[in-house]
CSV table of C-alpha atoms in Angstrom, one decimal:
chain,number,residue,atom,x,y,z
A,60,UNK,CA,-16.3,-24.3,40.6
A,61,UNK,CA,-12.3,-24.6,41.3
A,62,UNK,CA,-11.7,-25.1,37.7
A,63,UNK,CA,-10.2,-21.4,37.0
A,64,UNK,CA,-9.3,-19.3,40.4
A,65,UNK,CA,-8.6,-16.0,40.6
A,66,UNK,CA,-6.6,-13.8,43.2
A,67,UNK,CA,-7.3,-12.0,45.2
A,68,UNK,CA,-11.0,-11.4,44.2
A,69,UNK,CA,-11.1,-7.8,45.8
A,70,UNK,CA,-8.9,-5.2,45.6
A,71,UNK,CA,-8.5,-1.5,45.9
A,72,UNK,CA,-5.6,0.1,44.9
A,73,UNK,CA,-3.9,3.7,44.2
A,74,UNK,CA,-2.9,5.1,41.2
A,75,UNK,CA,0.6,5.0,42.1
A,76,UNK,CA,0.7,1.4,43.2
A,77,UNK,CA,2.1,-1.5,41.9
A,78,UNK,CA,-0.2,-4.9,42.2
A,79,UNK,CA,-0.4,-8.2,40.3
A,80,UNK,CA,-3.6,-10.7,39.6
A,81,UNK,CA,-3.3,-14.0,40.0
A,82,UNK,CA,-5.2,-16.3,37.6
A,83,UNK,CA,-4.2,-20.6,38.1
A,84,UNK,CA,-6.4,-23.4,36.1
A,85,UNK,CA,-6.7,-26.5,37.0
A,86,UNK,CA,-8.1,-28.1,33.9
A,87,UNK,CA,-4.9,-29.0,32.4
A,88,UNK,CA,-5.8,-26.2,29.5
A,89,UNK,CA,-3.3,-24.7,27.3
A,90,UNK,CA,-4.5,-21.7,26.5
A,91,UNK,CA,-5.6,-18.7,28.7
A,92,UNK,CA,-7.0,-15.2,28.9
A,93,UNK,CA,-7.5,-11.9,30.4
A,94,UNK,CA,-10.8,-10.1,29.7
A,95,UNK,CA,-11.9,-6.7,31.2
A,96,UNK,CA,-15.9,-6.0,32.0
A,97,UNK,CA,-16.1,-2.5,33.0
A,98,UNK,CA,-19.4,-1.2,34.3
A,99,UNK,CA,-22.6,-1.6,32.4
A,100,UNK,CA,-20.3,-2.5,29.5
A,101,UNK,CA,-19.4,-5.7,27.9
A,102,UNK,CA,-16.6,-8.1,28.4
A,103,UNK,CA,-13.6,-7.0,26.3
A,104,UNK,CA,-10.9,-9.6,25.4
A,105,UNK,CA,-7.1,-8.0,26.7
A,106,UNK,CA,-4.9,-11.0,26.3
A,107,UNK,CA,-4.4,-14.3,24.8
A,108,UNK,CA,-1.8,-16.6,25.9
A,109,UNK,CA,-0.9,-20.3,24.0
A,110,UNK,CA,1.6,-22.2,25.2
A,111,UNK,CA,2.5,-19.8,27.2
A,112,UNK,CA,3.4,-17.1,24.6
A,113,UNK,CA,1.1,-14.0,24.2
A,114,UNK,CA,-0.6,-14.7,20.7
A,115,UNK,CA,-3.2,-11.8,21.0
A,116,UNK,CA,-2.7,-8.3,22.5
A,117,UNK,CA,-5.9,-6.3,21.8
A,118,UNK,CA,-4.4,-3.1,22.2
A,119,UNK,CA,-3.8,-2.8,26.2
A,120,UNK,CA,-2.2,0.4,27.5
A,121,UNK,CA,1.1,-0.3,29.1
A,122,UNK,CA,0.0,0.3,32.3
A,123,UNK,CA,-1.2,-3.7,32.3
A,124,UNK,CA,1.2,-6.3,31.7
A,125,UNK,CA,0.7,-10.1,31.5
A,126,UNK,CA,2.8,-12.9,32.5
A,127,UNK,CA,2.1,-16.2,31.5
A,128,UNK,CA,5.1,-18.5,33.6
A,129,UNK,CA,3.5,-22.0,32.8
A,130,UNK,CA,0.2,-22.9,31.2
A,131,UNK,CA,-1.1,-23.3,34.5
A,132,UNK,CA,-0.7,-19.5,35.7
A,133,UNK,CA,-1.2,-15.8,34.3
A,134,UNK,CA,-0.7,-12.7,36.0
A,135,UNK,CA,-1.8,-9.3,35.7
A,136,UNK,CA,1.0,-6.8,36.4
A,137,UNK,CA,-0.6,-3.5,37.3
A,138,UNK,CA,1.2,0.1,37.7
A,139,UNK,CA,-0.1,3.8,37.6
A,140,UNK,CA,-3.5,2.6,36.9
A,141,UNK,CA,-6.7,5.1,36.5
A,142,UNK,CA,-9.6,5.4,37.7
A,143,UNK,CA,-11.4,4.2,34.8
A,144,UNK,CA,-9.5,1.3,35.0
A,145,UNK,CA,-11.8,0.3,38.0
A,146,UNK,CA,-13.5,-2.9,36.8
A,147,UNK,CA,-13.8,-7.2,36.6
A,148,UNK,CA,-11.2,-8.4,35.7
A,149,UNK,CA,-11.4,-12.0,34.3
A,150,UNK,CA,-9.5,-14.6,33.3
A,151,UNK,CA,-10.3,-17.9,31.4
A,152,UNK,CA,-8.8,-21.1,30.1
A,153,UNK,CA,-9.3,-23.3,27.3
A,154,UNK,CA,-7.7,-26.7,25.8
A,155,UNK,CA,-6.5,-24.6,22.9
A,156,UNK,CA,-7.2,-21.6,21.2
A,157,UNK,CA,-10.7,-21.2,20.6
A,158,UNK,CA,-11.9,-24.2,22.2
A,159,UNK,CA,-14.5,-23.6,25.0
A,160,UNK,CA,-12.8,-21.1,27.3
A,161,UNK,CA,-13.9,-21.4,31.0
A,162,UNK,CA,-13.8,-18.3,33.0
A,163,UNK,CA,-12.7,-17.9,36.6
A,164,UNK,CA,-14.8,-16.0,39.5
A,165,UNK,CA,-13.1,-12.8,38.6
A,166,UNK,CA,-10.9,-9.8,40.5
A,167,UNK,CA,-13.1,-6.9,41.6
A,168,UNK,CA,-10.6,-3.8,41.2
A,169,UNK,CA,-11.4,-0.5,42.6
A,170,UNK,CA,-8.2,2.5,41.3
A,171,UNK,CA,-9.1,5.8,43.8
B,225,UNK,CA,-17.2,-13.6,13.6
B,226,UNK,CA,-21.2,-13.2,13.2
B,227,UNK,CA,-22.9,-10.5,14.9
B,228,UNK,CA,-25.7,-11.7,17.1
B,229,UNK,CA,-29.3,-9.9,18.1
B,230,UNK,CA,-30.9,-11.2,21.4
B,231,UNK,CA,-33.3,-8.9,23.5
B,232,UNK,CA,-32.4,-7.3,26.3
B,233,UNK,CA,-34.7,-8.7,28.6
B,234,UNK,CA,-37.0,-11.6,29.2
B,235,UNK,CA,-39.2,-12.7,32.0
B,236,UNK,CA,-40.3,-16.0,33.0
B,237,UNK,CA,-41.8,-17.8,35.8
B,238,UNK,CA,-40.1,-20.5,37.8
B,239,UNK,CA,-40.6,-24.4,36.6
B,240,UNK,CA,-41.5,-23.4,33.1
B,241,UNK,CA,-39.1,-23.6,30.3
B,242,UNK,CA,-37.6,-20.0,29.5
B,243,UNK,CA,-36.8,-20.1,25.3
B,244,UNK,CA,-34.2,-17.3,25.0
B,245,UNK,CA,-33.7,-16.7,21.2
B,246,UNK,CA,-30.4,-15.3,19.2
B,247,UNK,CA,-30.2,-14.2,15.5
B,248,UNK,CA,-27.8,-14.4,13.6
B,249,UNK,CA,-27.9,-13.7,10.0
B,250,UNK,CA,-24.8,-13.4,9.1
B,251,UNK,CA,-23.1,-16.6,10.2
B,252,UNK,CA,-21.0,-18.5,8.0
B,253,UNK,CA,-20.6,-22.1,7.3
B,254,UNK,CA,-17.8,-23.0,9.8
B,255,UNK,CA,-19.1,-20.7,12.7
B,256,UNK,CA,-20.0,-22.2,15.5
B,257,UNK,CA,-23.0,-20.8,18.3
B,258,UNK,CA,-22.0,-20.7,21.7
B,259,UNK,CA,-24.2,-19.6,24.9
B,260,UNK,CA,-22.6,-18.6,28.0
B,261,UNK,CA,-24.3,-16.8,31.4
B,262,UNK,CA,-23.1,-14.6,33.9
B,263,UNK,CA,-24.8,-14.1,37.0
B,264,UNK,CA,-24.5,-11.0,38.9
B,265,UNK,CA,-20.7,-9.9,39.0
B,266,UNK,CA,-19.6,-13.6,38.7
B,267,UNK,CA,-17.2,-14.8,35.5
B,268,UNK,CA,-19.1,-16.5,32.6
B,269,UNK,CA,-20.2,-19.5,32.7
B,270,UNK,CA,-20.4,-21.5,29.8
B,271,UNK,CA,-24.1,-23.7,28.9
B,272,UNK,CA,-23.9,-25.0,25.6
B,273,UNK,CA,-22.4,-25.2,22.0
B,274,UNK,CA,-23.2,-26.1,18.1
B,275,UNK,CA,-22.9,-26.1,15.0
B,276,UNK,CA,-25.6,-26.8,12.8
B,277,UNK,CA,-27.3,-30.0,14.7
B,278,UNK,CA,-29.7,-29.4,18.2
B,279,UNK,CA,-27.5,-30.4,21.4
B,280,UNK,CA,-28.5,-30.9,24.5
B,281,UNK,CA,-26.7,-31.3,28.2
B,282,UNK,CA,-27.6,-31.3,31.9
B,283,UNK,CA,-28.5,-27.8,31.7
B,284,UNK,CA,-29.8,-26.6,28.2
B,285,UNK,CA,-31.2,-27.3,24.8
B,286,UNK,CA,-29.9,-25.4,21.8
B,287,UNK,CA,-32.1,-25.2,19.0
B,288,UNK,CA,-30.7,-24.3,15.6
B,289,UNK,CA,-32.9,-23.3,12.5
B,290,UNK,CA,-31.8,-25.6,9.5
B,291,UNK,CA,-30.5,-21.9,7.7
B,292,UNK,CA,-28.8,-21.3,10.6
B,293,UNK,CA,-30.0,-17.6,10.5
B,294,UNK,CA,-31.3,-18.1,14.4
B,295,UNK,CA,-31.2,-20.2,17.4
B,296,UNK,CA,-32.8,-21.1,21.1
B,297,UNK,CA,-31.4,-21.5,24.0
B,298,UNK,CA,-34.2,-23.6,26.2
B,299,UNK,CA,-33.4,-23.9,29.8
B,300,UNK,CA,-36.3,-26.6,30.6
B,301,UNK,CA,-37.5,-26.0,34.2
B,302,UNK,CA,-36.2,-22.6,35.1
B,303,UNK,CA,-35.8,-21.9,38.9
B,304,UNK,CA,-34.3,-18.3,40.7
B,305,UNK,CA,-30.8,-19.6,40.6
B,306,UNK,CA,-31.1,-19.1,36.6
B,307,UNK,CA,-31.4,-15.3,37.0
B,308,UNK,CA,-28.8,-13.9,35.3
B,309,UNK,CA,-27.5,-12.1,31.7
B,310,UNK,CA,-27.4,-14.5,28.7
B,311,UNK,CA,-25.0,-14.4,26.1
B,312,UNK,CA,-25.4,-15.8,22.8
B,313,UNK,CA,-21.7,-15.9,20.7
B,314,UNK,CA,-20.6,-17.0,17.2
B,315,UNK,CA,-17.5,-17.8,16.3
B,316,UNK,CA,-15.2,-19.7,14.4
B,317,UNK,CA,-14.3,-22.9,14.6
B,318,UNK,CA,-11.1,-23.8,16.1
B,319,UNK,CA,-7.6,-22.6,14.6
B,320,UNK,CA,-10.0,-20.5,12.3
B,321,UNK,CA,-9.1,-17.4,13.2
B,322,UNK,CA,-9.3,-14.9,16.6
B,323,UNK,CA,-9.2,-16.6,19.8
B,324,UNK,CA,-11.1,-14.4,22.3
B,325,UNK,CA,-15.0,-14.2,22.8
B,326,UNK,CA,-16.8,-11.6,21.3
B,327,UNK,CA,-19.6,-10.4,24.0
B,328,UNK,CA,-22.2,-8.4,23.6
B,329,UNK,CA,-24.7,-7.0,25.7
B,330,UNK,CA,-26.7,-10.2,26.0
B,331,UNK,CA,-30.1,-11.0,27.0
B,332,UNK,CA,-30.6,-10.1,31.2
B,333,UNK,CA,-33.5,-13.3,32.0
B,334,UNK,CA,-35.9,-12.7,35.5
B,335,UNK,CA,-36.9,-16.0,36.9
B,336,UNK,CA,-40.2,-14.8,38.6
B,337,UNK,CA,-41.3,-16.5,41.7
């Protein structure tokens, strides 16, 4: 599916870098989001966006920051992450808020 | 939103129907059921949706009981690409409160050969 792509879909990362995720719909959706799936847990829900302004912000450490330029793209600032912090990072897209979301392919993210 | 049951595993041989069933007791009257899968480290992907009547699409049938206390998800001729975890998720309907998916830990189908 190209409906929801994701960038880049691997990466491995320091704790002291600085990296973004790219997330870009093509569905002409309104509304996106960031989830987390860590392993052998389930997907948790990080951000919501509307309109491009953050409605939802389920209580994200700093270290992750979103940016929502257009409805079209979201980002995933990342700085001085952990190593628990190594997991799938998803992102999805929806008409509006809670409409049927549609997730992209996901960024594998390794923090050594 | 509703809290959902589903077992955490299920067999089932390819070309027969695999019948995946959710409860959920607790839903209310404007909660809606939605069925999403994820296959191996891939994002979600979504089947199938409703509210109280069946529905079926190109890839499932949902079933839901007339008290609404539990549903189906029927996938009718499963083949090995259908391997994968299975997530059965109420929520509201829209502008009816949080926007995000709830998962939980879903129901992981084997398509035998």
């Amino acid at each position: 599916e190209t409906g929801v792509t994701q960038t880049p879909r691997h990466l491995v990362m320091g704790m002291t870098n600085k990296k973004s995720l790219k997330c870009e719909q093509h569905l002409g959706h309104n509304a996106m989001y960031w989830y987390k799936q860590s392993a052998k847990k389930p997907l948790e829900l990080m951000f919501v966006y509307n309109f491009k302004e953050q409605t939802e912000n389920n209580s994200v450490p700093s270290r992750f920051s979103p940016e929502c330029p257009n409805s079209s793209h979201l980002f995933l600032h990342l700085h001085t992450l952990q190593p628990e912090d190594s997991a799938l990072y998803l992102c999805a897209s929806s008409q509006a808020p809670s409409e049927t979301q549609y997730f992209g392919p996901g960024t594998r993210l390794l923090v050594l | 939103d509703a809290k959902t049951t589903q077992p955490p595993s299920m067999d089932c041989a390819e070309g027969r129907a695999a019948n995946l069933p959710c409860n959920h007791s607790t839903i209310s009257g404007n909660e809606y059921v939605y069925w999403y899968r994820q296959i191996h480290s891939q994002g979600p992907q979504y089947i199938i949706h409703g509210l109280k009547n069946n529905e079926t699409n190109e890839m499932a049938s949902l079933i839901i009981t007339e008290d609404r206390k539990s549903s189906t998800l029927i996938l009718p001729h499963a083949t090995l690409r259908d391997t994968a975890v299975y997530y059965c998720i109420v929520r509201v309907a829209p502008g009816g409160g949080a926007d995000g998916l709830t998962f939980g830990k879903g129901t992981h189908l084997i398509i035998q050969p």
